[in-house]
Short mmCIF file of C-alpha atoms and ligand atoms in Angstrom, two decimals:
data_model
loop_
_atom_site.label_atom_id
_atom_site.label_comp_id
_atom_site.label_asym_id
_atom_site.label_seq_id
_atom_site.Cartn_x
_atom_site.Cartn_y
_atom_site.Cartn_z
CA MET A 1 14.07 51.51 -48.27
CA SER A 2 10.49 51.02 -47.32
CA ARG A 3 8.29 49.28 -49.77
CA PRO A 4 4.90 50.98 -50.01
CA LEU A 5 1.71 49.19 -49.09
CA GLY A 6 0.99 45.91 -50.79
CA TRP A 7 -1.33 46.81 -53.61
CA THR A 8 1.10 49.40 -54.96
CA ARG A 9 3.48 46.51 -55.60
CA LEU A 10 2.19 46.62 -59.13
CA VAL A 11 4.15 49.81 -59.50
CA LEU A 12 7.57 48.30 -60.07
CA THR A 13 9.72 48.54 -56.99
CA VAL A 14 13.26 47.30 -56.99
CA GLY A 15 14.31 45.77 -53.72
CA VAL A 16 17.62 44.24 -52.83
CA LEU A 17 17.99 41.42 -50.34
CA GLY A 18 21.65 40.98 -49.64
CA SER A 19 23.03 41.22 -53.15
CA VAL A 20 20.13 39.47 -54.83
CA PRO A 21 17.81 41.77 -56.76
CA VAL A 22 14.23 40.75 -56.15
CA ALA A 23 12.11 42.88 -58.39
CA ALA A 24 11.87 41.20 -61.75
CA HIS A 25 10.34 37.88 -60.74
CA SER A 26 7.85 39.47 -58.41
CA VAL A 27 5.73 40.76 -61.26
CA GLN A 28 4.23 37.62 -62.79
CA ILE A 29 3.36 35.12 -60.13
CA PRO A 30 1.03 32.26 -60.87
CA ALA A 31 -1.63 31.47 -58.33
CA LEU A 32 -0.95 28.56 -56.03
CA PRO A 33 -2.76 25.47 -57.22
CA GLY A 34 -5.58 24.36 -55.01
CA SER A 35 -6.17 27.84 -53.64
CA PRO A 36 -8.33 30.42 -55.37
CA ARG A 37 -6.54 33.22 -57.13
CA VAL A 38 -6.63 36.34 -55.01
CA PRO A 39 -8.88 38.87 -56.71
CA VAL A 40 -7.16 42.10 -57.61
CA LEU A 41 -8.86 44.82 -55.64
CA PRO A 42 -10.26 47.82 -57.46
CA LEU A 43 -8.08 50.76 -56.52
CA LYS A 44 -10.80 52.64 -54.65
CA GLU A 45 -11.31 49.67 -52.34
CA ALA A 46 -7.63 49.19 -51.75
CA PRO A 47 -6.41 49.74 -48.21
CA PRO A 48 -5.12 53.23 -47.44
CA ARG A 49 -1.58 53.90 -48.46
CA ALA A 50 0.48 54.97 -45.51
CA ALA A 51 3.53 53.69 -43.80
CA LEU A 52 2.48 51.79 -40.70
CA PRO A 53 4.01 52.61 -37.33
CA ALA A 54 6.76 50.29 -36.10
CA PRO A 55 5.56 48.59 -32.90
CA GLU A 56 7.83 47.82 -30.01
CA PRO A 57 10.06 44.77 -30.52
CA ILE A 58 10.45 42.09 -27.84
CA GLY A 59 13.54 43.80 -26.49
CA ASP A 60 16.10 41.01 -26.75
CA SER A 61 19.38 42.17 -25.28
CA ILE A 62 21.49 40.78 -28.16
CA TYR A 63 19.02 41.18 -31.06
CA PRO A 64 16.91 44.21 -30.03
CA ALA A 65 14.97 44.41 -33.30
CA LEU A 66 13.53 40.89 -33.35
CA GLY A 67 9.92 40.07 -32.65
CA GLN A 68 7.00 42.12 -31.41
CA ARG A 69 6.28 42.69 -27.73
CA GLY A 70 2.91 41.29 -26.71
CA LEU A 71 2.45 39.24 -29.90
CA ASP A 72 1.84 35.54 -29.33
CA VAL A 73 1.76 33.37 -32.43
CA LEU A 74 0.10 30.07 -31.60
CA HIS A 75 0.33 28.23 -34.90
CA TYR A 76 1.89 28.58 -38.33
CA ASP A 77 0.12 26.72 -41.13
CA VAL A 78 2.53 26.95 -44.04
CA THR A 79 2.08 26.03 -47.69
CA LEU A 80 5.32 26.16 -49.66
CA HIS A 81 6.02 25.44 -53.30
CA ILE A 82 9.64 24.66 -54.06
CA ASP A 83 9.53 24.65 -57.85
CA ARG A 84 13.32 24.45 -58.28
CA PRO A 85 15.18 22.85 -55.39
CA GLY A 86 18.72 24.13 -55.11
CA THR A 87 17.70 27.75 -55.73
CA ARG A 88 16.26 30.43 -53.46
CA GLY A 89 13.00 30.52 -55.34
CA LEU A 90 9.81 29.73 -53.48
CA ARG A 91 6.13 30.55 -53.29
CA GLY A 92 4.13 30.33 -50.15
CA VAL A 93 1.06 31.04 -48.08
CA ALA A 94 1.51 31.39 -44.34
CA LEU A 95 -1.61 31.22 -42.19
CA LEU A 96 -0.82 32.42 -38.69
CA THR A 97 -3.10 31.94 -35.71
CA LEU A 98 -2.16 34.62 -33.25
CA THR A 99 -3.21 36.36 -30.10
CA SER A 100 -1.66 38.98 -27.86
CA THR A 101 -0.96 39.83 -24.27
CA ARG A 102 -1.49 43.58 -24.76
CA PRO A 103 -3.62 45.67 -27.17
CA LEU A 104 -1.95 45.81 -30.59
CA ASP A 105 -3.03 48.26 -33.26
CA THR A 106 -0.29 47.14 -35.62
CA VAL A 107 1.01 43.60 -35.97
CA SER A 108 4.62 43.28 -37.01
CA LEU A 109 6.24 40.08 -38.24
CA ASP A 110 9.89 39.45 -39.01
CA PHE A 111 10.23 38.81 -42.72
CA LEU A 112 13.36 38.98 -44.80
CA GLY A 113 11.89 36.86 -47.48
CA PRO A 114 10.25 36.98 -50.87
CA THR A 115 7.87 39.62 -52.11
CA VAL A 116 4.59 39.81 -50.24
CA GLN A 117 1.58 39.72 -52.55
CA ASP A 118 -1.43 39.72 -50.29
CA VAL A 119 -2.16 40.01 -46.58
CA ARG A 120 -5.44 39.21 -44.90
CA TRP A 121 -6.89 39.48 -41.41
CA ASN A 122 -9.53 36.84 -40.74
CA GLY A 123 -9.87 36.54 -44.50
CA ARG A 124 -10.30 40.26 -45.22
CA PRO A 125 -7.67 42.41 -47.01
CA VAL A 126 -6.04 44.89 -44.62
CA PRO A 127 -3.41 47.61 -45.06
CA TRP A 128 0.11 46.25 -44.90
CA GLN A 129 3.67 47.28 -45.55
CA GLN A 130 6.75 45.23 -46.37
CA ASP A 131 9.60 47.23 -44.89
CA GLU A 132 12.75 45.69 -46.32
CA THR A 133 15.11 47.91 -44.37
CA ALA A 134 13.65 46.83 -41.06
CA ALA A 135 12.96 43.30 -42.34
CA LYS A 136 9.38 43.60 -41.07
CA LEU A 137 5.98 42.90 -42.51
CA ARG A 138 3.49 45.19 -40.76
CA LEU A 139 -0.25 44.98 -40.98
CA SER A 140 -3.09 46.93 -39.56
CA PRO A 141 -6.05 44.98 -38.12
CA PRO A 142 -9.52 46.46 -38.69
CA THR A 143 -9.73 46.99 -34.93
CA PRO A 144 -6.86 46.67 -32.45
CA LEU A 145 -6.16 43.12 -31.35
CA ARG A 146 -7.32 42.81 -27.74
CA PRO A 147 -5.45 40.73 -25.17
CA GLY A 148 -6.57 37.13 -25.44
CA GLN A 149 -8.41 37.67 -28.71
CA GLU A 150 -7.46 35.28 -31.53
CA ALA A 151 -7.05 36.21 -35.17
CA GLN A 152 -5.85 34.61 -38.36
CA VAL A 153 -3.38 36.35 -40.61
CA THR A 154 -2.78 35.09 -44.14
CA VAL A 155 0.34 36.13 -46.00
CA ARG A 156 0.85 35.17 -49.63
CA TYR A 157 4.34 35.63 -51.02
CA ALA A 158 6.64 34.58 -53.83
CA GLY A 159 10.14 35.24 -55.09
CA GLN A 160 13.52 34.61 -53.56
CA ALA A 161 14.24 33.61 -49.99
CA GLY A 162 16.13 36.30 -48.12
CA VAL A 163 19.82 36.19 -47.34
CA ARG A 164 20.86 36.40 -43.70
CA GLN A 165 24.60 36.11 -43.33
CA ASP A 166 25.86 35.29 -39.87
CA GLN A 167 29.18 37.10 -39.55
CA GLU A 168 30.14 35.31 -36.35
CA LEU A 169 29.58 31.82 -37.70
CA GLY A 170 30.57 32.77 -41.24
CA LEU A 171 27.58 31.13 -42.92
CA ASP A 172 24.20 31.79 -44.47
CA LEU A 173 21.22 31.25 -42.20
CA GLY A 174 17.67 30.38 -43.16
CA TRP A 175 16.55 28.74 -46.38
CA VAL A 176 19.81 27.73 -48.01
CA PRO A 177 20.26 26.38 -51.57
CA VAL A 178 22.88 23.74 -52.37
CA THR A 179 24.41 23.51 -55.85
CA ASP A 180 27.08 21.26 -57.32
CA THR A 181 30.54 22.64 -58.13
CA ALA A 182 29.29 23.73 -61.54
CA GLY A 183 26.50 25.71 -59.89
CA ARG A 184 23.72 23.33 -60.88
CA PRO A 185 20.88 23.38 -58.33
CA LEU A 186 20.66 20.30 -56.09
CA SER A 187 18.82 20.68 -52.81
CA ASN A 188 17.80 22.97 -49.93
CA TYR A 189 18.09 22.90 -46.18
CA THR A 190 17.30 25.27 -43.33
CA LEU A 191 19.80 26.37 -40.69
CA SER A 192 18.11 29.15 -38.81
CA GLU A 193 19.56 29.81 -35.36
CA PRO A 194 19.08 32.53 -34.28
CA ASP A 195 16.92 34.34 -36.86
CA GLY A 196 16.99 32.59 -40.23
CA THR A 197 13.42 31.34 -40.37
CA ARG A 198 12.32 34.83 -41.42
CA THR A 199 14.18 34.31 -44.74
CA PHE A 200 11.37 32.03 -45.93
CA LEU A 201 8.47 32.53 -43.53
CA PRO A 202 6.92 35.57 -41.82
CA VAL A 203 7.41 34.86 -38.11
CA ASN A 204 7.60 36.39 -34.66
CA ASP A 205 11.25 35.41 -34.80
CA HIS A 206 12.21 35.05 -31.16
CA PRO A 207 12.55 31.88 -29.06
CA SER A 208 10.33 33.32 -26.33
CA ASP A 209 7.33 32.85 -28.65
CA PRO A 210 7.34 29.15 -29.50
CA ALA A 211 4.53 27.87 -31.72
CA THR A 212 3.22 24.77 -33.44
CA PHE A 213 3.64 24.26 -37.18
CA THR A 214 1.87 22.48 -40.00
CA LEU A 215 3.80 22.35 -43.26
CA HIS A 216 2.51 21.48 -46.73
CA VAL A 217 5.48 21.45 -49.07
CA THR A 218 5.31 20.72 -52.78
CA VAL A 219 8.43 19.66 -54.65
CA PRO A 220 9.09 18.31 -58.16
CA ARG A 221 8.82 14.56 -58.70
CA GLY A 222 11.91 12.73 -57.45
CA TYR A 223 12.53 15.03 -54.53
CA ILE A 224 11.64 14.17 -50.94
CA VAL A 225 10.77 16.61 -48.17
CA ALA A 226 11.96 16.07 -44.60
CA ALA A 227 10.72 18.37 -41.85
CA SER A 228 10.12 18.79 -38.15
CA GLY A 229 7.15 16.88 -36.80
CA LEU A 230 5.12 13.83 -37.68
CA ARG A 231 4.76 12.89 -41.31
CA GLY A 232 1.24 13.40 -42.64
CA THR A 233 -0.20 12.76 -46.06
CA GLU A 234 1.92 12.52 -49.18
CA ARG A 235 0.10 13.03 -52.45
CA VAL A 236 0.66 13.58 -56.12
CA VAL A 237 -0.22 17.08 -57.28
CA ASP A 238 0.18 18.80 -60.63
CA GLU A 239 3.76 19.95 -60.09
CA GLY A 240 5.06 16.90 -58.23
CA TRP A 241 4.54 15.69 -54.70
CA GLU A 242 3.04 17.41 -51.71
CA TYR A 243 4.36 16.41 -48.27
CA THR A 244 2.63 17.36 -45.03
CA PHE A 245 4.23 17.55 -41.59
CA ASP A 246 2.69 18.30 -38.23
CA GLN A 247 4.83 19.73 -35.44
CA ALA A 248 2.17 19.65 -32.74
CA GLN A 249 4.37 20.67 -29.79
CA PRO A 250 5.38 24.35 -29.71
CA ILE A 251 8.99 25.01 -30.74
CA PRO A 252 11.03 28.17 -31.24
CA THR A 253 10.98 29.46 -34.82
CA TYR A 254 14.71 28.77 -35.31
CA ALA A 255 14.16 25.10 -34.43
CA LEU A 256 11.95 24.45 -37.46
CA GLY A 257 13.82 22.03 -39.72
CA LEU A 258 12.95 21.63 -43.40
CA GLN A 259 14.93 19.97 -46.17
CA VAL A 260 14.37 19.10 -49.82
CA ASN A 261 16.71 16.53 -51.34
CA HIS A 262 16.99 13.15 -53.00
CA PHE A 263 16.70 11.28 -49.75
CA GLN A 264 16.42 7.77 -48.56
CA ARG A 265 14.25 7.58 -45.44
CA VAL A 266 15.31 4.95 -42.93
CA ASP A 267 12.78 3.97 -40.25
CA SER A 268 14.05 2.33 -37.06
CA PRO A 269 12.17 0.73 -34.18
CA ALA A 270 10.33 3.17 -31.91
CA VAL A 271 11.91 3.88 -28.51
CA PRO A 272 9.74 3.84 -25.33
CA VAL A 273 11.12 7.08 -23.87
CA GLY A 274 8.13 9.39 -24.23
CA PRO A 275 5.89 10.46 -21.33
CA GLY A 276 4.78 7.36 -19.43
CA GLY A 277 6.96 5.20 -21.67
CA ALA A 278 5.16 6.27 -24.84
CA ALA A 279 6.78 5.22 -28.11
CA VAL A 280 8.98 7.78 -29.84
CA LEU A 281 9.13 7.08 -33.57
CA ARG A 282 12.53 6.98 -35.23
CA ARG A 283 13.33 8.01 -38.77
CA ASP A 284 16.46 9.38 -40.40
CA TYR A 285 16.93 10.86 -43.87
CA PHE A 286 20.15 10.22 -45.78
CA PRO A 287 21.03 11.72 -49.16
CA ASP A 288 21.11 8.89 -51.72
CA ASP A 289 24.90 8.61 -51.84
CA THR A 290 25.50 8.62 -48.04
CA THR A 291 28.23 6.14 -47.02
CA ASP A 292 27.76 3.46 -44.36
CA ALA A 293 30.35 5.18 -42.17
CA VAL A 294 28.19 8.31 -42.05
CA ARG A 295 25.01 6.32 -41.38
CA ARG A 296 26.48 4.14 -38.64
CA PRO A 297 26.32 6.47 -35.60
CA TYR A 298 22.60 7.08 -36.19
CA ALA A 299 22.01 3.46 -35.21
CA GLN A 300 22.85 4.60 -31.65
CA VAL A 301 20.08 7.21 -31.41
CA GLY A 302 17.67 4.86 -29.60
CA GLU A 303 20.29 4.16 -26.95
CA MET A 304 21.12 7.87 -26.71
CA LEU A 305 17.47 8.70 -26.03
CA ARG A 306 17.37 6.07 -23.28
CA VAL A 307 20.44 7.49 -21.56
CA LEU A 308 19.38 11.12 -21.95
CA SER A 309 15.79 10.54 -20.84
CA GLY A 310 17.20 8.80 -17.75
CA TRP A 311 18.67 12.17 -16.77
CA PHE A 312 16.30 14.70 -18.35
CA GLY A 313 12.95 12.93 -18.15
CA PRO A 314 10.60 11.87 -20.98
CA PHE A 315 11.56 12.78 -24.53
CA PRO A 316 9.37 15.79 -25.38
CA PHE A 317 8.39 14.90 -28.99
CA PRO A 318 6.64 11.89 -30.58
CA VAL A 319 9.37 11.39 -33.18
CA HIS A 320 13.12 11.89 -33.45
CA GLY A 321 15.85 11.53 -36.03
CA ALA A 322 18.17 13.39 -38.32
CA ALA A 323 18.40 14.64 -41.88
CA VAL A 324 21.95 14.62 -43.20
CA ILE A 325 23.33 17.42 -45.36
CA THR A 326 26.63 17.55 -47.25
CA PRO A 327 27.84 21.18 -46.77
CA ARG A 328 30.48 21.81 -44.09
CA VAL A 329 28.40 23.80 -41.61
CA PRO A 330 27.72 23.28 -37.91
CA ALA A 331 25.02 20.83 -36.82
CA LEU A 332 21.73 22.27 -35.59
CA GLU A 333 19.12 20.99 -33.14
CA THR A 334 16.07 21.35 -35.41
CA ALA A 335 13.13 19.85 -33.56
CA THR A 336 12.53 16.11 -34.05
CA LEU A 337 14.85 16.23 -37.09
CA LEU A 338 18.45 17.18 -36.37
CA THR A 339 20.18 18.96 -39.22
CA MET A 340 23.36 16.92 -39.41
CA PRO A 341 26.23 17.66 -41.77
CA VAL A 342 28.14 14.62 -43.04
CA ALA A 343 31.28 16.03 -41.42
CA SER A 344 29.56 16.20 -37.99
CA SER A 345 27.94 12.78 -38.11
CA PHE A 346 29.54 11.48 -34.91
CA GLU A 347 27.92 10.07 -31.79
CA ARG A 348 28.97 12.98 -29.64
CA VAL A 349 27.42 15.63 -31.93
CA ILE A 350 24.23 13.59 -32.34
CA VAL A 351 23.96 13.35 -28.53
CA HIS A 352 24.52 17.11 -28.22
CA GLU A 353 21.81 18.01 -30.74
CA SER A 354 19.44 15.42 -29.27
CA ALA A 355 19.87 16.95 -25.80
CA HIS A 356 18.79 20.28 -27.29
CA GLN A 357 15.37 18.69 -27.88
CA TRP A 358 14.88 19.24 -24.14
CA PHE A 359 17.14 22.28 -23.70
CA GLY A 360 16.35 24.87 -26.33
CA ASP A 361 13.50 23.25 -28.23
CA THR A 362 11.26 22.54 -25.20
CA VAL A 363 12.72 24.70 -22.44
CA VAL A 364 12.95 27.81 -24.60
CA LEU A 365 15.13 30.87 -24.21
CA GLY A 366 13.70 34.13 -22.90
CA ASP A 367 16.65 36.09 -24.29
CA TRP A 368 19.58 35.24 -26.55
CA ALA A 369 21.99 36.44 -23.84
CA ASP A 370 21.06 33.26 -21.94
CA VAL A 371 21.96 30.87 -24.75
CA TRP A 372 24.37 29.05 -22.41
CA LEU A 373 21.17 27.51 -20.98
CA ASN A 374 20.96 25.69 -24.32
CA GLU A 375 24.61 25.04 -25.05
CA GLY A 376 25.84 24.27 -21.54
CA PHE A 377 23.16 21.62 -20.98
CA ALA A 378 23.65 20.08 -24.45
CA THR A 379 27.41 19.92 -23.92
CA TYR A 380 26.98 18.34 -20.51
CA ALA A 381 24.83 15.68 -22.17
CA GLU A 382 27.94 14.62 -24.11
CA LEU A 383 29.66 13.81 -20.82
CA LEU A 384 26.61 11.96 -19.50
CA TRP A 385 26.52 9.84 -22.67
CA LEU A 386 30.25 9.07 -22.68
CA GLU A 387 30.08 8.25 -18.98
CA ALA A 388 27.25 5.79 -19.69
CA GLN A 389 29.55 4.19 -22.28
CA GLY A 390 32.21 3.65 -19.62
CA ASP A 391 34.35 6.78 -20.05
CA ASP A 392 35.69 8.65 -17.04
CA PRO A 393 33.64 11.83 -16.53
CA ALA A 394 36.42 13.45 -14.49
CA GLY A 395 38.74 13.20 -17.49
CA ILE A 396 36.22 14.89 -19.79
CA ALA A 397 35.57 17.67 -17.27
CA ALA A 398 39.33 18.16 -16.82
CA THR A 399 39.81 18.55 -20.58
CA TRP A 400 37.11 21.23 -20.72
CA TYR A 401 38.57 22.94 -17.68
CA GLU A 402 42.06 23.12 -19.19
CA ARG A 403 40.72 24.63 -22.39
CA LEU A 404 38.93 27.35 -20.43
CA ARG A 405 41.92 27.98 -18.17
CA ASP A 406 44.25 28.30 -21.15
CA GLN A 407 41.97 30.33 -23.40
CA GLY A 408 40.03 32.34 -20.81
CA SER A 409 36.35 32.37 -19.96
CA ARG A 410 33.63 34.84 -19.03
CA PRO A 411 30.52 35.03 -16.86
CA LEU A 412 27.81 33.00 -18.56
CA VAL A 413 25.25 35.62 -19.52
CA ALA A 414 26.43 36.90 -22.91
CA THR A 415 26.83 40.61 -23.53
CA SER A 416 27.52 40.52 -27.28
CA GLU A 417 26.68 38.56 -30.40
CA ALA A 418 30.28 37.32 -30.56
CA GLN A 419 29.89 35.62 -27.18
CA LEU A 420 26.72 33.67 -27.99
CA PHE A 421 28.31 30.47 -29.23
CA ASP A 422 31.78 30.83 -27.76
CA GLN A 423 33.68 28.33 -25.65
CA SER A 424 32.31 29.71 -22.40
CA ALA A 425 28.68 29.12 -23.42
CA TYR A 426 29.50 25.48 -24.18
CA LEU A 427 32.27 24.44 -21.78
CA ARG A 428 31.85 26.73 -18.80
CA GLY A 429 28.11 26.21 -19.10
CA ALA A 430 28.66 22.45 -18.95
CA LEU A 431 31.10 22.72 -16.04
CA ALA A 432 28.60 24.81 -14.09
CA LEU A 433 26.28 21.79 -14.20
CA HIS A 434 29.15 19.46 -13.35
CA ALA A 435 29.94 21.58 -10.29
CA LEU A 436 26.30 21.48 -9.22
CA ARG A 437 26.24 17.70 -9.64
CA ALA A 438 29.43 17.39 -7.58
CA ALA A 439 27.84 19.49 -4.84
CA VAL A 440 24.53 17.64 -4.56
CA GLY A 441 25.20 14.09 -5.81
CA ASP A 442 23.59 12.19 -8.67
CA PRO A 443 20.05 11.52 -7.38
CA ALA A 444 19.47 15.16 -6.46
CA PHE A 445 21.10 16.34 -9.71
CA ARG A 446 18.82 14.07 -11.73
CA GLY A 447 15.78 15.39 -9.86
CA PHE A 448 16.95 18.93 -10.50
CA LEU A 449 17.30 18.38 -14.25
CA GLN A 450 13.90 16.74 -14.56
CA GLY A 451 12.24 19.35 -12.36
CA TYR A 452 13.76 22.16 -14.43
CA VAL A 453 12.43 20.66 -17.67
CA ARG A 454 8.97 20.24 -16.14
CA GLU A 455 8.90 23.72 -14.62
CA PHE A 456 10.04 25.56 -17.74
CA ASN A 457 8.43 23.40 -20.42
CA ARG A 458 7.61 25.88 -23.25
CA ARG A 459 8.09 28.74 -20.84
CA PRO A 460 10.83 31.22 -21.72
CA VAL A 461 13.68 30.86 -19.25
CA ARG A 462 16.40 33.29 -18.23
CA THR A 463 19.47 32.69 -16.10
CA PRO A 464 17.93 34.03 -12.86
CA ASP A 465 15.04 31.58 -13.37
CA LEU A 466 17.49 28.69 -13.32
CA LEU A 467 19.23 30.05 -10.23
CA GLY A 468 15.91 30.55 -8.50
CA PHE A 469 14.83 27.03 -9.37
CA ALA A 470 18.12 25.65 -8.03
CA ALA A 471 17.59 27.52 -4.77
CA ARG A 472 14.01 26.24 -4.45
CA SER A 473 14.76 22.64 -5.33
CA LEU A 474 18.29 22.14 -3.97
CA GLY A 475 18.68 24.85 -1.35
CA PRO A 476 20.77 28.00 -1.07
CA VAL A 477 24.17 26.30 -0.74
CA ALA A 478 23.82 24.40 -4.03
CA ALA A 479 22.35 27.47 -5.72
CA MET A 480 25.41 29.44 -4.65
CA VAL A 481 27.71 26.90 -6.31
CA LEU A 482 25.81 27.32 -9.56
CA ARG A 483 25.73 31.08 -9.18
CA THR A 484 29.49 31.25 -8.72
CA TRP A 485 30.01 29.40 -12.00
CA VAL A 486 27.49 31.70 -13.71
CA GLU A 487 28.78 35.00 -12.39
CA SER A 488 32.42 34.77 -11.36
CA PRO A 489 34.77 36.90 -13.50
CA THR A 490 37.43 34.22 -12.99
CA LEU A 491 37.19 30.47 -13.47
CA PRO A 492 36.11 28.76 -10.22
CA PRO A 493 38.08 25.66 -9.11
CA LEU A 494 37.17 22.37 -10.78
CA PRO A 495 35.23 20.20 -8.34
CA ALA A 496 35.56 16.40 -8.13
CA LEU A 497 32.51 14.15 -8.29
CA ARG A 498 32.02 12.09 -5.13
CA ALA A 499 33.88 8.86 -5.77
CA PRO A 500 31.56 5.81 -5.50
CA ARG A 501 28.15 6.63 -6.92
N1 LIG B 1 23.06 25.38 -31.62
C1 LIG B 1 24.14 24.86 -32.46
C2 LIG B 1 24.78 23.76 -31.59
O1 LIG B 1 24.19 22.78 -31.38
C3 LIG B 1 25.15 25.89 -32.83
C4 LIG B 1 24.64 26.94 -33.76
C5 LIG B 1 24.31 28.21 -33.45
C6 LIG B 1 24.38 26.81 -35.14
N2 LIG B 1 23.89 28.89 -34.54
C7 LIG B 1 23.91 28.05 -35.58
C8 LIG B 1 24.51 25.77 -36.03
C9 LIG B 1 23.57 28.24 -36.91
C10 LIG B 1 24.16 25.96 -37.35
C11 LIG B 1 23.71 27.20 -37.76
O2 LIG B 1 25.78 23.89 -30.99
ZN1 ZN B 2 24.45 23.16 -29.13
#
């Protein structure tokens, strides 16, 4: 079902997101405090009513509908009101600064979220269409957006966050409510890889278009907001507290972390692992009743950053930490603020998600088929950490190898959604790096890792880019080792690291 253009929203339309009906509450929506109420346009001045054409998506090989080709969102300035934490309800204004690499006469954003109320282009109302079937919000600029030209798009929305169920992982992505066993609302967290951010924010929802974010989130008194980026002002407003966060380094949309809970924030000493030894701030958020056993491994994060930055180069963000959640879901590498379930609060998982700050959050994917470039590197970081703690890396590699030999593996570029986060992406991806390290030795391997991060910093990377970089920096013989692990239909032999290093 296509919802007609925005202003006809007043004619009651019943939409369904997942199984949640979204019509009723979209009718009476109070204005956001602090921002002027949007004037209701007289009908004759309203934008023309016509379905807008669907522009070309980015062309991802696993998720072909996501994103818009040529669209480049630079910054998302997001105001969110979470009036009832623990539900899907939210109100928001998203102010996008965008440009393009080709002429665009329609701009199309991924949006699976609440009801759109108003859309503006550089402050002026423009025709728009919320297409719920396609999960797109389309808008028509007054004149086509020219390559390199910048514009600001404002989207005002309210209602219920969308539901995006991930069949493979068996969980809800995006803006997720947490209730107690009796169904009483408690808290919210985000878990958005690969395309959950569109459940609460209109976005160009593909990792090849990373952007910076500013968040202003208002919650009722007693709740605390934790989010990606540096903490800004915190102030009392009519409905509670407003928290501001500034994520000033571009990150993929799925890496935006945001949580609302009764938290205790724990600050730890800064770690000098940023560029040129710059201080990286440390803060973790624990739900009020978090046990000491769950908190304990987070005391190691400073040491983890030292070990990882020794291999990968400077930590790419000015702050790092975790926000712990209680549901039994997988951990996620949300930028500067790992989303860490209680049940995953172990050193090894924290190291893995921290390594993603380089691989995934900074070196971003050009296509979901190449997700092993995230998972293989993050898994290999586990070995590097354990090795630094005195474990035998050969033993860890052998364990991975046996699992793959027993359960089978595939070439590393994924060809289906089911393959994205399978054992091959993680373990074969990690062993590909291990094989490269065995072939070139530690100093060259370290140089390769750091060079790769520098070369592809915020530049979408695909598997051939990595192979090409290996050939340029390490030579054709080493590149062939890596390529064999990437492409071979069968599992290549497990190499041994050179003994004394
Ligand atoms: N990237 C996650 C990891 O570190 C795995 C993952 C993929 C995930 N999709 C997710 C976790 C969705 C939570 C939700 O391995
Ligand atoms: Zn991972």
